[in-house]
Short mmCIF file of C-alpha atoms and ligand atoms in Angstrom, two decimals:
data_model
loop_
_atom_site.label_atom_id
_atom_site.label_comp_id
_atom_site.label_asym_id
_atom_site.label_seq_id
_atom_site.Cartn_x
_atom_site.Cartn_y
_atom_site.Cartn_z
CA MET Z 1 3.25 23.94 5.97
CA PRO Z 2 1.44 22.62 2.86
CA GLN Z 3 1.19 18.84 2.59
CA ALA Z 4 1.60 16.96 -0.69
CA MET Z 5 -1.14 14.56 -1.76
CA GLU Z 6 0.89 11.69 -3.18
CA GLY Z 7 -1.15 10.23 -6.01
CA LYS Z 8 1.47 7.53 -6.44
CA THR Z 9 0.68 5.99 -3.06
CA LEU Z 10 -3.06 5.81 -3.78
CA ALA Z 11 -2.42 4.57 -7.32
CA GLU Z 12 -0.36 1.66 -5.94
CA LYS Z 13 -3.18 0.80 -3.53
CA ILE Z 14 -5.82 0.84 -6.29
CA LYS Z 15 -3.64 -1.27 -8.57
CA ALA Z 16 -3.01 -3.80 -5.78
CA GLU Z 17 -6.80 -4.09 -5.25
CA VAL Z 18 -7.37 -4.61 -8.98
CA LYS Z 19 -4.65 -7.26 -9.10
CA ARG Z 20 -6.13 -9.16 -6.16
CA GLU Z 21 -9.54 -9.15 -7.84
CA VAL Z 22 -8.11 -10.20 -11.22
CA ASP Z 23 -6.26 -13.09 -9.51
CA ARG Z 24 -9.45 -14.17 -7.74
CA ILE Z 25 -11.51 -14.06 -10.96
CA LYS Z 26 -8.83 -15.99 -12.81
CA GLN Z 27 -8.93 -18.75 -10.19
CA GLU Z 28 -12.71 -18.88 -10.10
CA LEU Z 29 -13.58 -18.41 -13.78
CA GLY Z 30 -10.33 -19.18 -15.58
CA GLU Z 31 -10.68 -15.84 -17.38
CA VAL Z 32 -9.04 -12.41 -17.11
CA PRO Z 33 -10.05 -8.97 -18.41
CA ARG Z 34 -8.75 -7.95 -21.84
CA LEU Z 35 -7.93 -4.39 -22.82
CA ILE Z 36 -7.10 -2.98 -26.23
CA GLY Z 37 -5.56 0.45 -26.82
CA ILE Z 38 -5.75 1.94 -30.31
CA LEU Z 39 -3.06 4.25 -31.60
CA VAL Z 40 -3.71 5.99 -34.90
CA GLY Z 41 -0.73 7.51 -36.68
CA GLU Z 42 2.54 8.37 -35.00
CA ASN Z 43 2.62 10.45 -31.86
CA LYS Z 44 5.52 10.07 -29.46
CA SER Z 45 3.66 11.06 -26.27
CA SER Z 46 0.65 8.92 -27.19
CA GLU Z 47 2.99 5.98 -27.77
CA ILE Z 48 4.54 6.49 -24.31
CA TYR Z 49 1.14 6.84 -22.60
CA LEU Z 50 -0.24 3.73 -24.29
CA ARG Z 51 2.81 1.65 -23.50
CA THR Z 52 2.54 2.67 -19.83
CA LYS Z 53 -1.11 1.57 -19.84
CA GLU Z 54 -0.22 -1.73 -21.53
CA ARG Z 55 2.63 -2.47 -19.11
CA THR Z 56 0.54 -1.57 -16.08
CA ALA Z 57 -2.34 -3.78 -17.25
CA GLN Z 58 0.00 -6.71 -17.83
CA SER Z 59 1.54 -6.28 -14.37
CA LEU Z 60 -1.95 -6.69 -12.88
CA GLY Z 61 -2.75 -9.84 -14.87
CA ILE Z 62 -4.96 -8.03 -17.42
CA ILE Z 63 -4.33 -9.07 -21.02
CA SER Z 64 -3.47 -5.92 -22.93
CA LYS Z 65 -2.60 -5.15 -26.54
CA ILE Z 66 -1.90 -2.06 -28.61
CA LEU Z 67 -3.48 -1.90 -32.05
CA ARG Z 68 -1.41 0.45 -34.23
CA LEU Z 69 -3.21 1.86 -37.23
CA PRO Z 70 -1.70 4.11 -39.91
CA GLU Z 71 -2.80 7.73 -40.18
CA SER Z 72 -3.93 6.92 -43.73
CA ILE Z 73 -6.83 4.84 -42.39
CA SER Z 74 -10.18 6.51 -43.09
CA GLN Z 75 -12.66 7.46 -40.41
CA GLU Z 76 -15.04 4.80 -41.77
CA GLU Z 77 -12.36 2.10 -41.59
CA LEU Z 78 -11.48 3.12 -38.04
CA ILE Z 79 -15.12 2.96 -37.01
CA ALA Z 80 -15.48 -0.44 -38.68
CA ARG Z 81 -12.49 -1.70 -36.65
CA LEU Z 82 -14.10 -0.40 -33.48
CA GLN Z 83 -17.36 -2.12 -34.34
CA SER Z 84 -15.65 -5.46 -34.77
CA LEU Z 85 -13.90 -4.98 -31.39
CA ASN Z 86 -17.29 -4.08 -29.88
CA ASP Z 87 -18.67 -7.38 -31.20
CA SER Z 88 -15.69 -9.45 -30.06
CA PRO Z 89 -16.37 -11.50 -26.92
CA GLU Z 90 -12.59 -11.52 -26.42
CA ILE Z 91 -12.37 -7.81 -25.56
CA ASP Z 92 -13.64 -6.14 -22.38
CA GLY Z 93 -12.14 -2.66 -22.64
CA ILE Z 94 -11.42 -0.44 -25.66
CA LEU Z 95 -9.67 2.89 -25.62
CA VAL Z 96 -8.68 5.17 -28.47
CA GLN Z 97 -5.62 7.17 -27.50
CA LEU Z 98 -6.26 10.90 -27.93
CA PRO Z 99 -5.54 13.22 -29.59
CA LEU Z 100 -6.38 11.62 -32.92
CA PRO Z 101 -4.77 13.12 -36.04
CA SER Z 102 -6.74 16.22 -37.03
CA LYS Z 103 -8.54 14.67 -40.03
CA PHE Z 104 -10.67 12.52 -37.70
CA GLN Z 105 -13.94 13.57 -36.06
CA THR Z 106 -12.96 12.59 -32.53
CA ASN Z 107 -16.49 12.70 -31.11
CA GLN Z 108 -17.82 10.38 -33.81
CA VAL Z 109 -14.99 7.93 -33.19
CA ILE Z 110 -15.66 7.89 -29.45
CA GLU Z 111 -19.35 7.36 -30.07
CA ALA Z 112 -18.50 4.26 -32.11
CA ILE Z 113 -17.07 2.52 -29.02
CA SER Z 114 -19.56 0.33 -27.20
CA PRO Z 115 -20.46 2.17 -23.93
CA GLU Z 116 -19.98 -1.11 -22.04
CA LYS Z 117 -16.36 -1.31 -23.26
CA ASP Z 118 -15.59 2.42 -23.09
CA VAL Z 119 -12.99 2.28 -20.30
CA ASP Z 120 -12.02 5.94 -20.79
CA GLY Z 121 -15.60 6.89 -19.91
CA PHE Z 122 -15.88 9.42 -22.75
CA HIS Z 123 -18.87 7.92 -24.58
CA PRO Z 124 -21.97 10.17 -24.38
CA LEU Z 125 -23.89 7.43 -22.59
CA ASN Z 126 -21.25 7.19 -19.87
CA LEU Z 127 -21.02 10.99 -19.59
CA GLY Z 128 -24.84 11.08 -19.40
CA ARG Z 129 -24.83 8.47 -16.64
CA LEU Z 130 -22.32 10.62 -14.78
CA LEU Z 131 -24.67 13.62 -15.05
CA MET Z 132 -27.52 11.43 -13.82
CA ASN Z 133 -25.28 10.18 -10.98
CA GLU Z 134 -25.86 6.59 -12.06
CA ILE Z 135 -23.33 3.77 -12.09
CA GLY Z 136 -21.18 3.77 -15.22
CA LEU Z 137 -17.62 3.94 -16.48
CA ARG Z 138 -16.23 7.29 -15.32
CA PRO Z 139 -13.48 9.34 -17.01
CA CYS Z 140 -10.25 8.30 -15.32
CA THR Z 141 -8.46 11.58 -14.49
CA PRO Z 142 -11.43 13.30 -12.79
CA ALA Z 143 -12.41 10.07 -11.01
CA GLY Z 144 -8.82 9.81 -9.73
CA ILE Z 145 -8.95 13.37 -8.40
CA ILE Z 146 -12.10 12.68 -6.38
CA GLU Z 147 -10.54 9.46 -5.01
CA LEU Z 148 -7.38 11.30 -4.05
CA LEU Z 149 -9.26 14.02 -2.16
CA LYS Z 150 -11.26 11.38 -0.29
CA PHE Z 151 -8.11 9.39 0.46
CA TYR Z 152 -6.65 12.47 2.16
CA GLY Z 153 -9.86 13.00 4.15
CA VAL Z 154 -10.90 16.19 2.34
CA THR Z 155 -14.52 17.20 2.88
CA ILE Z 156 -16.06 17.98 -0.49
CA GLU Z 157 -19.67 18.58 0.49
CA GLY Z 158 -20.52 22.26 0.75
CA GLN Z 159 -17.07 23.39 -0.42
CA GLU Z 160 -16.53 26.05 -3.04
CA VAL Z 161 -14.72 24.40 -5.95
CA VAL Z 162 -13.20 26.29 -8.86
CA ILE Z 163 -12.01 24.29 -11.87
CA ILE Z 164 -9.89 26.04 -14.49
CA GLY Z 165 -10.33 24.17 -17.78
CA ARG Z 166 -13.50 22.90 -19.45
CA SER Z 167 -12.30 19.96 -21.54
CA LEU Z 168 -14.40 16.85 -21.96
CA ILE Z 169 -11.53 14.81 -20.53
CA VAL Z 170 -11.00 16.71 -17.28
CA GLY Z 171 -12.90 19.92 -16.49
CA LYS Z 172 -16.49 19.11 -17.49
CA PRO Z 173 -16.74 15.57 -16.05
CA LEU Z 174 -14.90 16.70 -12.92
CA ALA Z 175 -17.48 19.47 -12.42
CA ALA Z 176 -20.27 16.87 -12.61
CA MET Z 177 -18.44 14.66 -10.08
CA PHE Z 178 -18.02 17.54 -7.64
CA ILE Z 179 -21.71 18.43 -8.02
CA ASN Z 180 -22.62 14.80 -7.31
CA GLU Z 181 -20.53 15.16 -4.12
CA ASN Z 182 -22.57 18.25 -3.16
CA ALA Z 183 -19.90 20.87 -3.77
CA THR Z 184 -20.61 24.33 -5.21
CA VAL Z 185 -18.79 24.42 -8.55
CA THR Z 186 -17.49 27.14 -10.86
CA ILE Z 187 -15.81 26.29 -14.17
CA CYS Z 188 -13.37 28.78 -15.65
CA HIS Z 189 -11.84 28.79 -19.12
CA SER Z 190 -9.91 30.93 -21.56
CA ARG Z 191 -12.71 33.53 -21.81
CA THR Z 192 -13.26 33.88 -18.04
CA LYS Z 193 -12.91 37.45 -16.82
CA ASP Z 194 -10.71 38.19 -13.82
CA LEU Z 195 -9.54 34.61 -13.44
CA SER Z 196 -7.39 35.16 -10.34
CA LYS Z 197 -10.32 36.77 -8.51
CA VAL Z 198 -12.63 33.85 -9.26
CA ALA Z 199 -9.94 31.27 -8.47
CA SER Z 200 -9.09 32.87 -5.14
CA ARG Z 201 -12.64 32.17 -3.89
CA ALA Z 202 -11.96 28.43 -4.02
CA ASP Z 203 -11.71 26.10 -1.06
CA ILE Z 204 -10.65 23.51 -3.64
CA LEU Z 205 -8.89 24.87 -6.72
CA VAL Z 206 -8.26 22.60 -9.72
CA ALA Z 207 -5.96 23.74 -12.51
CA ALA Z 208 -6.40 21.77 -15.76
CA MET Z 209 -5.24 24.23 -18.38
CA GLY Z 210 -2.00 22.96 -19.87
CA ARG Z 211 -0.12 26.23 -19.12
CA PRO Z 212 3.14 25.76 -17.22
CA ALA Z 213 3.15 27.46 -13.78
CA TYR Z 214 0.32 29.80 -14.82
CA ILE Z 215 -1.40 29.78 -11.43
CA GLN Z 216 0.36 32.34 -9.26
CA SER Z 217 -0.01 33.08 -5.54
CA ASP Z 218 -2.81 35.61 -6.06
CA PHE Z 219 -5.02 32.83 -7.51
CA VAL Z 220 -4.88 30.83 -4.27
CA LYS Z 221 -6.82 31.50 -1.09
CA GLU Z 222 -4.75 30.97 2.08
CA GLY Z 223 -5.19 27.32 3.16
CA ALA Z 224 -6.96 26.21 -0.03
CA ILE Z 225 -6.59 22.71 -1.45
CA VAL Z 226 -4.84 22.87 -4.82
CA VAL Z 227 -5.10 20.12 -7.42
CA ASP Z 228 -2.69 20.50 -10.31
CA VAL Z 229 -3.69 18.42 -13.34
CA GLY Z 230 -1.28 20.06 -15.78
CA ILE Z 231 1.42 18.01 -17.47
CA ASN Z 232 3.64 20.38 -19.44
CA TYR Z 233 6.93 19.25 -20.95
CA VAL Z 234 9.27 22.23 -20.58
CA SER Z 235 12.68 22.13 -22.24
CA ASP Z 236 13.51 25.85 -22.16
CA ALA Z 237 16.26 26.17 -19.52
CA ALA Z 238 15.55 29.87 -18.94
CA LEU Z 239 11.88 29.16 -18.27
CA ILE Z 240 12.76 26.30 -15.91
CA GLU Z 241 15.06 28.63 -13.99
CA LYS Z 242 12.38 31.33 -13.90
CA ILE Z 243 9.88 28.88 -12.39
CA PHE Z 244 12.09 26.82 -10.09
CA GLY Z 245 15.02 29.18 -9.39
CA ASP Z 246 18.16 27.12 -8.77
CA ASP Z 247 16.30 23.98 -7.58
CA PRO Z 248 19.00 21.31 -8.14
CA LYS Z 249 16.46 18.49 -8.69
CA ARG Z 250 14.83 20.30 -11.58
CA ARG Z 251 18.18 21.20 -13.09
CA GLN Z 252 19.30 17.57 -12.90
CA ASP Z 253 16.01 16.36 -14.40
CA TRP Z 254 16.44 18.75 -17.32
CA GLN Z 255 20.10 17.78 -17.75
CA GLU Z 256 19.23 14.06 -17.86
CA LYS Z 257 16.15 14.21 -20.09
CA GLY Z 258 16.32 17.54 -21.90
CA TYR Z 259 13.00 18.55 -20.35
CA THR Z 260 11.20 18.61 -17.04
CA ILE Z 261 7.48 18.11 -16.37
CA VAL Z 262 5.83 21.22 -14.98
CA GLY Z 263 2.30 21.56 -13.64
CA ASP Z 264 -0.09 24.47 -14.17
CA VAL Z 265 0.54 25.75 -10.64
CA HIS Z 266 3.60 27.83 -9.82
CA PRO Z 267 5.63 26.37 -6.92
CA GLN Z 268 5.20 29.61 -4.96
CA ALA Z 269 1.41 29.44 -5.31
CA ARG Z 270 1.43 26.02 -3.64
CA GLU Z 271 2.97 27.58 -0.57
CA LYS Z 272 -0.39 29.18 0.26
CA SER Z 273 -2.24 25.88 0.13
CA SER Z 274 -2.92 23.41 2.93
CA LEU Z 275 -2.82 20.41 0.59
CA PHE Z 276 -1.58 20.21 -2.98
CA THR Z 277 -0.82 17.63 -5.67
CA PRO Z 278 2.80 17.57 -6.82
CA VAL Z 279 3.73 17.37 -10.51
CA PRO Z 280 4.91 14.79 -11.35
CA GLY Z 281 3.55 12.16 -8.94
CA GLY Z 282 0.19 13.71 -8.04
CA VAL Z 283 -2.80 13.28 -10.35
CA GLY Z 284 -0.88 11.59 -13.19
CA PRO Z 285 -0.37 8.09 -11.70
CA LEU Z 286 -4.03 7.90 -10.71
CA THR Z 287 -5.28 8.17 -14.28
CA VAL Z 288 -3.74 4.83 -15.24
CA ALA Z 289 -4.83 3.20 -11.97
CA MET Z 290 -8.44 4.28 -12.57
CA LEU Z 291 -8.23 2.93 -16.12
CA MET Z 292 -7.29 -0.47 -14.69
CA ARG Z 293 -10.22 -0.29 -12.30
CA ASN Z 294 -12.56 0.60 -15.20
CA THR Z 295 -11.26 -2.37 -17.21
CA LEU Z 296 -12.04 -4.70 -14.34
CA LEU Z 297 -15.46 -3.09 -13.90
CA ALA Z 298 -16.23 -3.46 -17.62
CA PHE Z 299 -15.26 -7.15 -17.46
CA LYS Z 300 -17.47 -7.76 -14.42
CA ARG Z 301 -20.47 -5.84 -15.70
CA ARG Z 302 -20.41 -7.63 -19.05
CA ARG Z 303 -20.64 -10.91 -17.14
CA HIS Z 304 -23.13 -9.58 -14.59
CA LEU Z 305 -20.65 -10.30 -11.80
CA SER Z 306 -21.48 -7.16 -9.82
P1 NAD B 401 -7.38 21.13 -23.17
O1 NAD B 401 -6.36 21.87 -23.96
O2 NAD B 401 -8.39 20.27 -23.85
O3 NAD B 401 -8.18 22.15 -22.26
C1 NAD B 401 -7.54 23.20 -21.58
C2 NAD B 401 -8.60 24.05 -20.92
O4 NAD B 401 -7.94 25.09 -20.21
C3 NAD B 401 -9.56 24.70 -21.90
O5 NAD B 401 -10.88 24.55 -21.43
C4 NAD B 401 -9.16 26.18 -21.89
O6 NAD B 401 -10.29 27.05 -22.02
C5 NAD B 401 -8.54 26.33 -20.52
N1 NAD B 401 -7.48 27.36 -20.55
C6 NAD B 401 -6.36 27.35 -21.29
N2 NAD B 401 -5.66 28.50 -21.08
C7 NAD B 401 -6.37 29.21 -20.19
C8 NAD B 401 -6.18 30.48 -19.59
N3 NAD B 401 -5.11 31.22 -19.86
N4 NAD B 401 -7.12 30.93 -18.73
C9 NAD B 401 -8.20 30.17 -18.43
N5 NAD B 401 -8.43 28.96 -18.97
C10 NAD B 401 -7.53 28.49 -19.85
O7 NAD B 401 -6.54 20.30 -22.10
P2 NAD B 401 -6.91 18.98 -21.24
O8 NAD B 401 -6.88 17.80 -22.12
O9 NAD B 401 -8.09 19.23 -20.37
O10 NAD B 401 -5.61 18.96 -20.33
C11 NAD B 401 -5.26 20.01 -19.47
C12 NAD B 401 -3.93 19.73 -18.82
O11 NAD B 401 -4.07 18.56 -18.03
C13 NAD B 401 -2.80 19.43 -19.81
O12 NAD B 401 -1.58 19.89 -19.27
C14 NAD B 401 -2.79 17.92 -19.88
O13 NAD B 401 -1.52 17.40 -20.24
C15 NAD B 401 -3.14 17.58 -18.46
N6 NAD B 401 -3.76 16.27 -18.30
C16 NAD B 401 -3.27 15.49 -17.32
C17 NAD B 401 -3.82 14.26 -17.09
C18 NAD B 401 -3.27 13.42 -15.98
O14 NAD B 401 -3.37 12.22 -16.03
N7 NAD B 401 -2.70 14.02 -14.96
C19 NAD B 401 -4.89 13.79 -17.86
C20 NAD B 401 -5.41 14.63 -18.83
C21 NAD B 401 -4.83 15.89 -19.04
#
């Protein structure tokens, strides 16, 4: 019987650790970490994600603010704002909520964030430190996946890992993290030939594609560990029924919200696994928890506390 890896449980533990440390620092130094999230233009999902990050930070004693900028702002103005936040002693962590509106050069914007304050871990210096296996701020979703596997006692060393998805946010940094843990790693993407054949070699299979229920049973080796990173908002009732049959929970979710969140892995494909991450409640909650940990780390490193 496959067992679910409950990211929520680990996320709560990580957040409780961060809170304890923030409380301790506040008592000893009279200071707390400060995080700023930047939202450019209007994007409903980005707004929801950022508000979740802000609320979570505040619940842990971290001071958190959202800076809302209009889409009309130029790339130069945005970079100038980032530079003044970089220079501000008041701010420990800066994140720019992605995706940015299409007129912006996302890579250039990310490069304008000070690497010491880059709590998303996307700056080239932090990604370079990851490749060099040196201490640095790590991208939150992949770092959360590694933590979750360790939390559930999964051996990574020597395992065959297949990651489907090569984004800079998930697939590529995750591959580097698995290599640093001595796994054998294959990255697949939209041009990979015979995807199911490659995927079915995996001891640990990670799906980070953004394609609802794409991973079918023939992609999964019997007893493999399956990590589902996908977050797909599906509102098409026929598609929901096709994926989940007459699952009453999914139907109710759809009836209440008008959509349900579906991972990249088909529910039947999970049945072949030994361990899997549910969607929702698997990888998702860890991303925010790791962001909180990065904010604390950025605060401490700027003050040479550890
Ligand atoms: P992306 O669109 O940047 O990248 C998707 C990747 O999947 C690409 O490399 C593409 O080549 C690959 N891909 C797409 N279709 C494919 C196919 N048919 N065959 C093989 N490869 C294919 O997406 P992303 O930002 O990496 O996000 C991926 C998914 O993970 C999304 O659903 C996103 O919402 C989710 N996500 C979740 C979290 C979390 O906190 N749980 C964080 C980030 C992203």
